[in-house]
CSV table of C-alpha atoms and ligand atoms in Angstrom, one decimal:
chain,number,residue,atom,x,y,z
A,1,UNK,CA,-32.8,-22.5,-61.9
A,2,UNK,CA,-32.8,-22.1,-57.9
A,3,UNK,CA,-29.9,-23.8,-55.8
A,4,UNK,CA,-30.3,-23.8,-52.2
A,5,UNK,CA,-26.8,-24.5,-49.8
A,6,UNK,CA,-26.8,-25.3,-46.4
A,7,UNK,CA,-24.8,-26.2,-43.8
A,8,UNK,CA,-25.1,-29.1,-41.8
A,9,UNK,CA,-23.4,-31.0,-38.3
A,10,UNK,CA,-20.4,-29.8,-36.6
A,11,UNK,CA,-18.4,-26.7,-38.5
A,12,UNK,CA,-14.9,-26.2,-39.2
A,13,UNK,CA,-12.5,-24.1,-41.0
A,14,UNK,CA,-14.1,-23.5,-45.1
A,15,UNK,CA,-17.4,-23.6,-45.0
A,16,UNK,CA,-17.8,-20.0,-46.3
A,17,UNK,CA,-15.0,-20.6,-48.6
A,18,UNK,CA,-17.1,-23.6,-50.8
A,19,UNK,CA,-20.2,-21.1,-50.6
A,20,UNK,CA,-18.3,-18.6,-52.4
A,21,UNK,CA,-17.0,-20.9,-54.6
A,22,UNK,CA,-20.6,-22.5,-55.3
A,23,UNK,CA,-22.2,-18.8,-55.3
A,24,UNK,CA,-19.3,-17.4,-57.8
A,25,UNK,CA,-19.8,-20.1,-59.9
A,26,UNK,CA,-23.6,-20.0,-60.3
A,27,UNK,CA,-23.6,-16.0,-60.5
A,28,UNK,CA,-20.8,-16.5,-63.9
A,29,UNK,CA,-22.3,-19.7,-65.7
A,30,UNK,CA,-25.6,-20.3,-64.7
A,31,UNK,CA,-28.3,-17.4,-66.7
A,32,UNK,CA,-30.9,-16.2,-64.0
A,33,UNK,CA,-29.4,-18.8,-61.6
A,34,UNK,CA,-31.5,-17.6,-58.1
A,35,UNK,CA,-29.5,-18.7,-54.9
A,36,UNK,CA,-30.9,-19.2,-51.4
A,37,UNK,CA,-29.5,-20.1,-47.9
A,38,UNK,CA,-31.1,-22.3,-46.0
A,39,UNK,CA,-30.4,-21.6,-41.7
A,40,UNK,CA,-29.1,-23.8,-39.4
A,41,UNK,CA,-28.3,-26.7,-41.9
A,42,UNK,CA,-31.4,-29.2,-42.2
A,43,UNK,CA,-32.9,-27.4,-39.4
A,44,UNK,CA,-34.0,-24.7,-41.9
A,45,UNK,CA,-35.1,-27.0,-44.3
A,46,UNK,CA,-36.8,-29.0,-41.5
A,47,UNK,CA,-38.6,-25.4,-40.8
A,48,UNK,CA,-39.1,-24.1,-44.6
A,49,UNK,CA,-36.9,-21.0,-43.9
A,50,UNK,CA,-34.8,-19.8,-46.4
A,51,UNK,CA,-33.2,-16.2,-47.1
A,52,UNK,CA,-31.5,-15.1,-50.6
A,53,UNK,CA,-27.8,-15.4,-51.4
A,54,UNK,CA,-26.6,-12.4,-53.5
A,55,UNK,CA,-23.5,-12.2,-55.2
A,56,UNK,CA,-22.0,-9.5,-53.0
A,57,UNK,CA,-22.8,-11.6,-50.4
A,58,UNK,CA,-20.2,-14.3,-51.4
A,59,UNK,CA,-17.4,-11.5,-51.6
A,60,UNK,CA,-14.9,-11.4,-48.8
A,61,UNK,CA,-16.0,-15.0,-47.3
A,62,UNK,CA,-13.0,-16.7,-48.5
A,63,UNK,CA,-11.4,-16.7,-45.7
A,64,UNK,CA,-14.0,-16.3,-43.0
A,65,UNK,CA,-14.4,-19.1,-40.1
A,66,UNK,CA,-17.5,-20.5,-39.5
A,67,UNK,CA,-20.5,-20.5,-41.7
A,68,UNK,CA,-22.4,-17.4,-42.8
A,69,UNK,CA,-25.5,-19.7,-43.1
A,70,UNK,CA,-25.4,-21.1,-39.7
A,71,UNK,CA,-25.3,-25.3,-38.7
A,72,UNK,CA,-26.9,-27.5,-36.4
A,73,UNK,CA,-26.8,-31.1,-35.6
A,74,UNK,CA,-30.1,-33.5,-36.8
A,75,UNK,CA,-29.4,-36.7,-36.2
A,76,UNK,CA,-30.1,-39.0,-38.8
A,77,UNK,CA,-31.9,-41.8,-37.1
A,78,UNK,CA,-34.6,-39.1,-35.7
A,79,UNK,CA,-35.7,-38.2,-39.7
A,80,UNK,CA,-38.1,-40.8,-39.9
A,81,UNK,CA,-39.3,-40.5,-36.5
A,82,UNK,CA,-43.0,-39.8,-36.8
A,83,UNK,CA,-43.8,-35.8,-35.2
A,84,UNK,CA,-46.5,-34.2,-35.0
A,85,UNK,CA,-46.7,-31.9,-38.1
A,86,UNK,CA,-45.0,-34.9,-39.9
A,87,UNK,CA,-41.6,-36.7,-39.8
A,88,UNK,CA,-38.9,-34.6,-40.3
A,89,UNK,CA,-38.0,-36.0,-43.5
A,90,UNK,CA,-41.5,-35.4,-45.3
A,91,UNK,CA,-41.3,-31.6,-43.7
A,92,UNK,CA,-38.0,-31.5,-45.3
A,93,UNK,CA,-39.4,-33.4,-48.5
A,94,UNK,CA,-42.7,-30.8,-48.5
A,95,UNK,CA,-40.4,-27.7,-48.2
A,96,UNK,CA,-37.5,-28.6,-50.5
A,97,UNK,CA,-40.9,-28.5,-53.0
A,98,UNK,CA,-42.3,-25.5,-51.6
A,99,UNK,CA,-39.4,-23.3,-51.8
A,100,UNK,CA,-38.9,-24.5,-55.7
A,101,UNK,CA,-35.4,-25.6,-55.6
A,102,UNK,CA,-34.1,-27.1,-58.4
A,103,UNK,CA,-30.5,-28.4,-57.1
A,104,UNK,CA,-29.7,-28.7,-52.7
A,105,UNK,CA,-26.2,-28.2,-52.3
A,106,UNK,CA,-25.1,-29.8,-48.6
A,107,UNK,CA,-21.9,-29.1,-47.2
A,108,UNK,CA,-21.6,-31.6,-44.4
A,109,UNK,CA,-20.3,-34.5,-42.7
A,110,UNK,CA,-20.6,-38.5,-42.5
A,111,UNK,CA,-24.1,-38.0,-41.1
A,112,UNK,CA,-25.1,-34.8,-43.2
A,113,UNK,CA,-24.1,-37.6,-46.0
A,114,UNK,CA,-26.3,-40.4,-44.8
A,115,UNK,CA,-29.5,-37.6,-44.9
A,116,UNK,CA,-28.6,-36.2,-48.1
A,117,UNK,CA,-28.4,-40.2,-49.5
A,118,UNK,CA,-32.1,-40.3,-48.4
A,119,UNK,CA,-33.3,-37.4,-50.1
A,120,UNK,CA,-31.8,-38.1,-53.1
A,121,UNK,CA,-33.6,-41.1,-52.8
A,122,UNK,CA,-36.9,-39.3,-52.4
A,123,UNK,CA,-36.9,-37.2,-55.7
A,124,UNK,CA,-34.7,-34.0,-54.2
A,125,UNK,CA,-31.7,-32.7,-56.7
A,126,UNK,CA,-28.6,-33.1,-54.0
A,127,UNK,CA,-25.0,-32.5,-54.1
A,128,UNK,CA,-22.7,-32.8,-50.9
A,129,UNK,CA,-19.4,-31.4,-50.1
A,130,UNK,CA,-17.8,-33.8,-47.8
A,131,UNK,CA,-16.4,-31.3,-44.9
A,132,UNK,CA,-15.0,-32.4,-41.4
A,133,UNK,CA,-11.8,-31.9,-39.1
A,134,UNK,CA,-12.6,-35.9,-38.4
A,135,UNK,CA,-11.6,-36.8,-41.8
A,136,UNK,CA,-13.2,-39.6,-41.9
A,137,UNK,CA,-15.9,-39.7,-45.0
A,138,UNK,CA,-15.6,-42.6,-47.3
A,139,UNK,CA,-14.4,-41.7,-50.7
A,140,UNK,CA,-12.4,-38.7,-50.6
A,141,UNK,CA,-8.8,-38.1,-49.9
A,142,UNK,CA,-9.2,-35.6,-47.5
A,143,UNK,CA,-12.5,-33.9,-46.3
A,144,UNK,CA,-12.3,-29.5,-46.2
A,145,UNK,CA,-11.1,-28.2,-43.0
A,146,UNK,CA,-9.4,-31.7,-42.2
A,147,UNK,CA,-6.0,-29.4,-43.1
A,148,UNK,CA,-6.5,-26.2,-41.1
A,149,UNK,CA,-7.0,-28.6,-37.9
A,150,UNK,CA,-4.1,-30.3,-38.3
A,151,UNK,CA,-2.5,-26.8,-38.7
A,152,UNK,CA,-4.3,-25.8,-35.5
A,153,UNK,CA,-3.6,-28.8,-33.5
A,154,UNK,CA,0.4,-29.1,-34.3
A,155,UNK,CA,0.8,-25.5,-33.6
A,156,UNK,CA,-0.9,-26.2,-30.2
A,157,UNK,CA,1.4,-28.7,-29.6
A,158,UNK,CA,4.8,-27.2,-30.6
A,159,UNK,CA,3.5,-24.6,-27.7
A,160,UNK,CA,2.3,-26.7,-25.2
A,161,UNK,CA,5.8,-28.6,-26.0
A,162,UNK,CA,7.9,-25.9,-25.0
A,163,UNK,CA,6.4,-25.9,-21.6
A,164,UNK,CA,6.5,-29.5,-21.0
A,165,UNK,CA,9.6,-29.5,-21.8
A,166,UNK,CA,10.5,-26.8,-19.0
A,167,UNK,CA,8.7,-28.5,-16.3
A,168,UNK,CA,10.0,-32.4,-17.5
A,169,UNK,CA,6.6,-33.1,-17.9
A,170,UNK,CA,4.4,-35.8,-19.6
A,171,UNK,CA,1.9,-34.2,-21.4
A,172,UNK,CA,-1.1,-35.6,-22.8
A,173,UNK,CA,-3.0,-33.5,-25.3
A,174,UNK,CA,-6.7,-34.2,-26.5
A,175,UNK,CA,-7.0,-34.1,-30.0
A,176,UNK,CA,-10.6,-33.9,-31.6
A,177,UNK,CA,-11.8,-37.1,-34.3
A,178,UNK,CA,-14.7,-38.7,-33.0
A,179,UNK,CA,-14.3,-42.3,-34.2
A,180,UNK,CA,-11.6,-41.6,-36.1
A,181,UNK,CA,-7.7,-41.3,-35.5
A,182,UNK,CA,-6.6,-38.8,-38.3
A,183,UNK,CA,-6.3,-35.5,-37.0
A,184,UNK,CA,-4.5,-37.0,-33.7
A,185,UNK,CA,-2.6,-39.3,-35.9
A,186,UNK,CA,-1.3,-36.8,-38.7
A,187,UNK,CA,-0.7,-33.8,-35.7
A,188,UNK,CA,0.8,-36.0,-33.2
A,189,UNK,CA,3.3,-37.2,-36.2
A,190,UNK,CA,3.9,-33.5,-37.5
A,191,UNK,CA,4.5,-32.5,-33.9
A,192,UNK,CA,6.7,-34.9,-33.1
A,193,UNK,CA,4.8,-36.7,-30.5
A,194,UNK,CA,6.4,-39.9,-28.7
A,195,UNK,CA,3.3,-41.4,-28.4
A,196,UNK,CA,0.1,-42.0,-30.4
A,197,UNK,CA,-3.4,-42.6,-29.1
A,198,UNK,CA,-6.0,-43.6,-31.7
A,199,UNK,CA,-9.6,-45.5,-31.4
A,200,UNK,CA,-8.3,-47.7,-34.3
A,201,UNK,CA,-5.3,-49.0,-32.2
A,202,UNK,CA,-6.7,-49.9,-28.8
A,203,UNK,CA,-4.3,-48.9,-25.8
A,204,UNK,CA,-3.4,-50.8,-23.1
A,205,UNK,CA,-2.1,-49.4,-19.8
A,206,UNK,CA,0.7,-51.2,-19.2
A,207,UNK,CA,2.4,-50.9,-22.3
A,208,UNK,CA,2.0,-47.0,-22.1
A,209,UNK,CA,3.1,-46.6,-18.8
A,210,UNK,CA,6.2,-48.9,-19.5
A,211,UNK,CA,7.1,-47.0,-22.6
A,212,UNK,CA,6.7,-43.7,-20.5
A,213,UNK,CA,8.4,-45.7,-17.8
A,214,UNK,CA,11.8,-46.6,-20.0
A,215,UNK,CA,11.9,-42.9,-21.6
A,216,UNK,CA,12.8,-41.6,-18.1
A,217,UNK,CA,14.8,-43.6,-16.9
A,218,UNK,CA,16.3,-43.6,-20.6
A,219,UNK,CA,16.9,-39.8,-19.4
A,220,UNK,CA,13.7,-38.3,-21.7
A,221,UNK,CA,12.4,-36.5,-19.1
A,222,UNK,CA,9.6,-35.1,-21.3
A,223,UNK,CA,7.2,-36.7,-23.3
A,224,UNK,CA,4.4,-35.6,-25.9
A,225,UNK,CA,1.8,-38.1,-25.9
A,226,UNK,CA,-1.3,-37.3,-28.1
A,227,UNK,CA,-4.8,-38.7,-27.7
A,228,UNK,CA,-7.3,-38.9,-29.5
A,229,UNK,CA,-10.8,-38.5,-27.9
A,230,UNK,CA,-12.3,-41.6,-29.4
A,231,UNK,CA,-9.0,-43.5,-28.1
A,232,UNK,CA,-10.1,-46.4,-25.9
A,233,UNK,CA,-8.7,-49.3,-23.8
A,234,UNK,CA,-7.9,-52.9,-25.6
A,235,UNK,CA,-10.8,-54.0,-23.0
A,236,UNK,CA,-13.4,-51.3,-24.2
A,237,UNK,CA,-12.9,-52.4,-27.7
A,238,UNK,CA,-16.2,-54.9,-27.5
A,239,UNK,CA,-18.3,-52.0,-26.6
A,240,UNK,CA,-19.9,-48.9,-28.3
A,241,UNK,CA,-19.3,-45.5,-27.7
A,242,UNK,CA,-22.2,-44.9,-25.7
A,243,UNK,CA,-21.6,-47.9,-23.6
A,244,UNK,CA,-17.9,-47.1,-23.0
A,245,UNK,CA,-19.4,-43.3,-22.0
A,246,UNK,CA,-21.9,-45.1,-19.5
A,247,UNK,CA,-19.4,-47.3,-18.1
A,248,UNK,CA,-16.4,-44.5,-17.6
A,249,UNK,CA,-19.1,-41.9,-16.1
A,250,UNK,CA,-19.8,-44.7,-13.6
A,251,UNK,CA,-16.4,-44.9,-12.8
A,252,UNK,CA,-16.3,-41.1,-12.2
A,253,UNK,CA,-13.4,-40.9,-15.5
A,254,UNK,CA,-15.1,-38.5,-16.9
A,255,UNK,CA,-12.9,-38.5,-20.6
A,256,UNK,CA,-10.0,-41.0,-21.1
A,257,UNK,CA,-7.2,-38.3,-21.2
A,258,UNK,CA,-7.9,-37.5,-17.7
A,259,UNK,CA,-7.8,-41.0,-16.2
A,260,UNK,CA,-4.8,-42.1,-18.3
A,261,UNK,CA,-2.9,-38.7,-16.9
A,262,UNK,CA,-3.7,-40.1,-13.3
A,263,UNK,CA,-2.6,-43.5,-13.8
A,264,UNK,CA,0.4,-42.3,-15.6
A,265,UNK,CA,1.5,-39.8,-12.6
A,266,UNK,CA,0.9,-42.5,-10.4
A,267,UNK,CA,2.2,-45.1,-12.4
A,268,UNK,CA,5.6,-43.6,-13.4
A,269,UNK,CA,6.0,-40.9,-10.3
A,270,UNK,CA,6.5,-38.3,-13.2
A,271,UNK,CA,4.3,-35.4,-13.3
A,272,UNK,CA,2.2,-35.6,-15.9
A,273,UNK,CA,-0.5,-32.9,-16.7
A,274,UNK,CA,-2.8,-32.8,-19.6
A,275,UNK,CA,-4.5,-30.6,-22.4
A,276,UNK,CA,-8.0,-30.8,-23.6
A,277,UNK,CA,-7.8,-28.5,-27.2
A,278,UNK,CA,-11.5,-28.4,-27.4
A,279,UNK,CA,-12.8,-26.0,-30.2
A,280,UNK,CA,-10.4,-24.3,-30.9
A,281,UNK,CA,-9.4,-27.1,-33.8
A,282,UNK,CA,-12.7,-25.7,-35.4
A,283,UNK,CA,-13.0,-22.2,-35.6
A,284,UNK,CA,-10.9,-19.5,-37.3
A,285,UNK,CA,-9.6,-18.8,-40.4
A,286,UNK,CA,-9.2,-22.0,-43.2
A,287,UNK,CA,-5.2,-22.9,-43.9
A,288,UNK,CA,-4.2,-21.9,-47.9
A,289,UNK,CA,-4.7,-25.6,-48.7
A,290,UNK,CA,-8.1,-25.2,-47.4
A,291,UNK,CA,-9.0,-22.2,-49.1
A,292,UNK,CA,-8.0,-24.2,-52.6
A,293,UNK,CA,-9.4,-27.3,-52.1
A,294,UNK,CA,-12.5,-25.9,-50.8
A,295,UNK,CA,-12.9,-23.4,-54.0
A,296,UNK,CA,-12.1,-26.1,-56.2
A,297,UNK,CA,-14.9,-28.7,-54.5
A,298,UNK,CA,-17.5,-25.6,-54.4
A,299,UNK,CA,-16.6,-24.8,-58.4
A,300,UNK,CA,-16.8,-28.5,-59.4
A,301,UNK,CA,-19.9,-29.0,-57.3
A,302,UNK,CA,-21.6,-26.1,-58.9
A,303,UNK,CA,-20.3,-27.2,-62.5
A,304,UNK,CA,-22.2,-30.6,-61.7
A,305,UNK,CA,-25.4,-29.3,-60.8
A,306,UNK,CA,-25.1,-26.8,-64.0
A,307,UNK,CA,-25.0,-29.7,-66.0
A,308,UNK,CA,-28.1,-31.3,-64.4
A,309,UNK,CA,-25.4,-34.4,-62.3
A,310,UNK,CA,-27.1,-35.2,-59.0
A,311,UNK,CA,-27.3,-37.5,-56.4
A,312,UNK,CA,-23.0,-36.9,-56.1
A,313,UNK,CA,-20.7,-35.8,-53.8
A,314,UNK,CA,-17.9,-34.2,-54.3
A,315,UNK,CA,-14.4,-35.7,-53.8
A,316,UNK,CA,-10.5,-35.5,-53.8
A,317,UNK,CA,-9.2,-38.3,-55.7
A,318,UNK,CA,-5.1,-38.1,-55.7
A,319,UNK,CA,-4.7,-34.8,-57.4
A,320,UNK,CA,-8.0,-34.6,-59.0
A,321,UNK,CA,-11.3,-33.6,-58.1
A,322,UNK,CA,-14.4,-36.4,-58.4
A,323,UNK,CA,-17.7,-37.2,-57.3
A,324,UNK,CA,-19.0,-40.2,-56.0
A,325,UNK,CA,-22.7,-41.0,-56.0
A,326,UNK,CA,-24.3,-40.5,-52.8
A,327,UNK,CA,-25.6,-44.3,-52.1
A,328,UNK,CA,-21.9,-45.6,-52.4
A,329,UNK,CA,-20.8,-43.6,-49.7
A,330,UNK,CA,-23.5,-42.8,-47.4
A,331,UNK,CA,-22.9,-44.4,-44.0
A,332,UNK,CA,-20.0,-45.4,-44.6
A,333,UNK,CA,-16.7,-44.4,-42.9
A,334,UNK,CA,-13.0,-44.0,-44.1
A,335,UNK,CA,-10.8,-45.1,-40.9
A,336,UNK,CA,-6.9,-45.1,-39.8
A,337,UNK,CA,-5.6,-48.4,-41.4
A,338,UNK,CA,-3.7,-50.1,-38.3
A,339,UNK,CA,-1.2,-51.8,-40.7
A,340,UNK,CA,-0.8,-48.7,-43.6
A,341,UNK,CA,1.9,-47.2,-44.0
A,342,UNK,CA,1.3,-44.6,-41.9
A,343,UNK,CA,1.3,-46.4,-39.2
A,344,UNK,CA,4.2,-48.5,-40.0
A,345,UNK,CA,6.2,-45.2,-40.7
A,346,UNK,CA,5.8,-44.0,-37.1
A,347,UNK,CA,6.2,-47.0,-35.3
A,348,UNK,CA,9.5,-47.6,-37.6
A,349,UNK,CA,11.1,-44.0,-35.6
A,350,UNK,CA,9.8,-45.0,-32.6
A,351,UNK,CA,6.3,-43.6,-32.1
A,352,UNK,CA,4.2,-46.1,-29.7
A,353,UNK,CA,0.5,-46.4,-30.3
A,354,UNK,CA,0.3,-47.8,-26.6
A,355,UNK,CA,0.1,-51.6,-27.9
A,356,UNK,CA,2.5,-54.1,-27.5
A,357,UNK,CA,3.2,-54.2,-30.8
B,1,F6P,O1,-17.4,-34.0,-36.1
B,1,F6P,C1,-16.6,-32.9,-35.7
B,1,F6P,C2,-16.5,-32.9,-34.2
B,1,F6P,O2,-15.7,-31.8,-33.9
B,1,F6P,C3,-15.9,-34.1,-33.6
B,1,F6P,O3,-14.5,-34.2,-33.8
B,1,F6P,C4,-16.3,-34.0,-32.2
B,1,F6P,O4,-16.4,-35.2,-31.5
B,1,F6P,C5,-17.7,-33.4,-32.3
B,1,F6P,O5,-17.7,-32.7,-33.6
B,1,F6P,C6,-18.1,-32.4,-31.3
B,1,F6P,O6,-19.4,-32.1,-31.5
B,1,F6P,P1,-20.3,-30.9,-30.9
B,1,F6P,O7,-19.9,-29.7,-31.7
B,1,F6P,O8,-21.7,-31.3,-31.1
B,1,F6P,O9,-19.8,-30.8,-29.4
């Protein structure tokens, strides 16, 4: 048989580690199992480029950042987009034929997801590996490299806490998620943040600068506040991302952890300076919990395309590893619930999510 793997969207902490698992597995179980790479995620596929995967080449990976086979972004909605030499879809279609492969493995995201759904659809032997630092694909407990971010992040802001702390500053930090709140939520709580910022809980100025407002003159004269990059006003909410980018670039704020820092400074008369962590939350080394879960999804994976199951993604289910079939989750999204317990838990010591509630 002949698996190809790629690697597809933004990376983060792991990728090399479910290769290895994938690659380890196939090498042991699978007789004459051939194994290519495929560059640059569907790019390479898009191109017909593909390069083999020896089993030396899946020792020492483990715990190696990046990806050894390289990623790019390709968005979705341009795959059916008619190109000269053919949509992007039927060059992908035409090559996953050409090169003989008999099982695609795609380690990838929420969008990775929805274009592995749509070859499945068209006849090609898929199984995804749901990875992400956003944490936010639908069916699965946790996505690979969720962990080693949060790691990342709460480390970043123990540090940038002692310094804040020094100066009686309020410090904003900007916490990576796209649409989603979980890697803000989970680091701000394991950091000990006094304040919470997530796109699911819309902010509203006032009520953040009048909880900052009470903590000094309650004496805190220091205060962690993180925010997520998708956070947005209680008046954006109506709008979609690209609409809120439009309308802040107008405005000249440029991202919303800038323009809340100003209003705040001017607002509470406190200094108030802010961090953007950028990505650094992606790269480097995979936490241990990474370095299981992401061995155990690449072995299961590979098990499941030994036995001829495609069409799946792999997932964490409680303890337990699972699949889910690609057309239940694809394009769909797994969000912070606003009233789960979570939630509830930090507002209940005293966290605010910059509501009124
Ligand atoms: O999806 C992962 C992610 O890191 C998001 O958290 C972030 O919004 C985005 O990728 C950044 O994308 P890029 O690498 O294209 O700048």
């Amino acid at each position: 048989m002949k698996f190809g793997i790629l690697t597809s969207g933004g990376d983060c902490a792991g990728l090399n580690a479910v290769i290895r698992s994938i690659g380890l597995y196939l090498c042991r179980n699978v007789k004459n199992a051939e194994i290519v790479g495929i560059p640059d995620g569907y790019g390479g596929l898009i191109r017909g480029e593909s390069f083999p995967l020896r089993r030396e080449d899946f020792e020492g990976i483990l715990a190696q950042g990046g990806t050894i086979l390289r990623t790019s972004r390709q968005p979705f909605k341009k795959m059916t987009v008619s190109e000269e030499g053919g949509s992007r879809l039927s060059r992908m279609l035409a090559n996953y034929k050409k090169m003989g492969l008999d099982c695609l493995f795609t380690l990838g995201g929420a969008g990775t997801h929805k274009t592995a759904a749509m070859l499945s659809m068209e006849g090609c032997n898929i199984i995804g590996v749901p990875k992400t630092i956003d944490n936010d694909i639908y069916g699965t407990d946790v996505t690979f490299g969720f962990r080693t971010a949060v790691e990342v992040v709460t480390e970043a802001f123990d540090r940038i806490s002692t310094t804040a702390a020094s100066h009686s500053r309020i410090m904003l930090v900007e916490v990576m998620g796209n649409k989603a709140g979980w890697l803000t939520l989970h680091s701000g709580i394991a950091a000990g943040a006094q304040m919470i910022l997530i796109p699911e809980i819309p902010f509203d100025v006032d009520a953040v600068c009048d909880f900052l407002a009470a903590r000094l003159a309650a004496g805190e004269h220091t205060t962690m506040v993180a925010v997520a990059e998708g956070a947005l006003l209680a008046s954006e909410a109506k709008f979609k991302k690209e609409q809120r980018a439009f309308v802040r670039t107008a405005l000249g704020e440029s991202t919303v952890t800038r323009h809340l820092a100003e209003v705040i400074g001017e607002h509470t008369g406190a200094e108030t300076r802010y961090s953007v962590l950028g990505y650094l939350q992606r790269g480097g080394t995979p936490c241990a919990y990474d370095r299981l879960l992401c061995s155990r999804l690449g072995g299961y994976a590979a098990r499941l395309a030994h036995e001829g199951k495609f069409g799946v993604t792999v997932a964490l289910s409680g303890t337990a590893i699972t699949f889910n079939a690609l057309t239940d989750i694809a394009g769909k999204y797994k969000f912070v619930d606003p009233a789960g317990e979570e939630v509830r838990f930090a507002r209940s010591i005293g966290i605010s999510f910059g509501d009124r509630a």
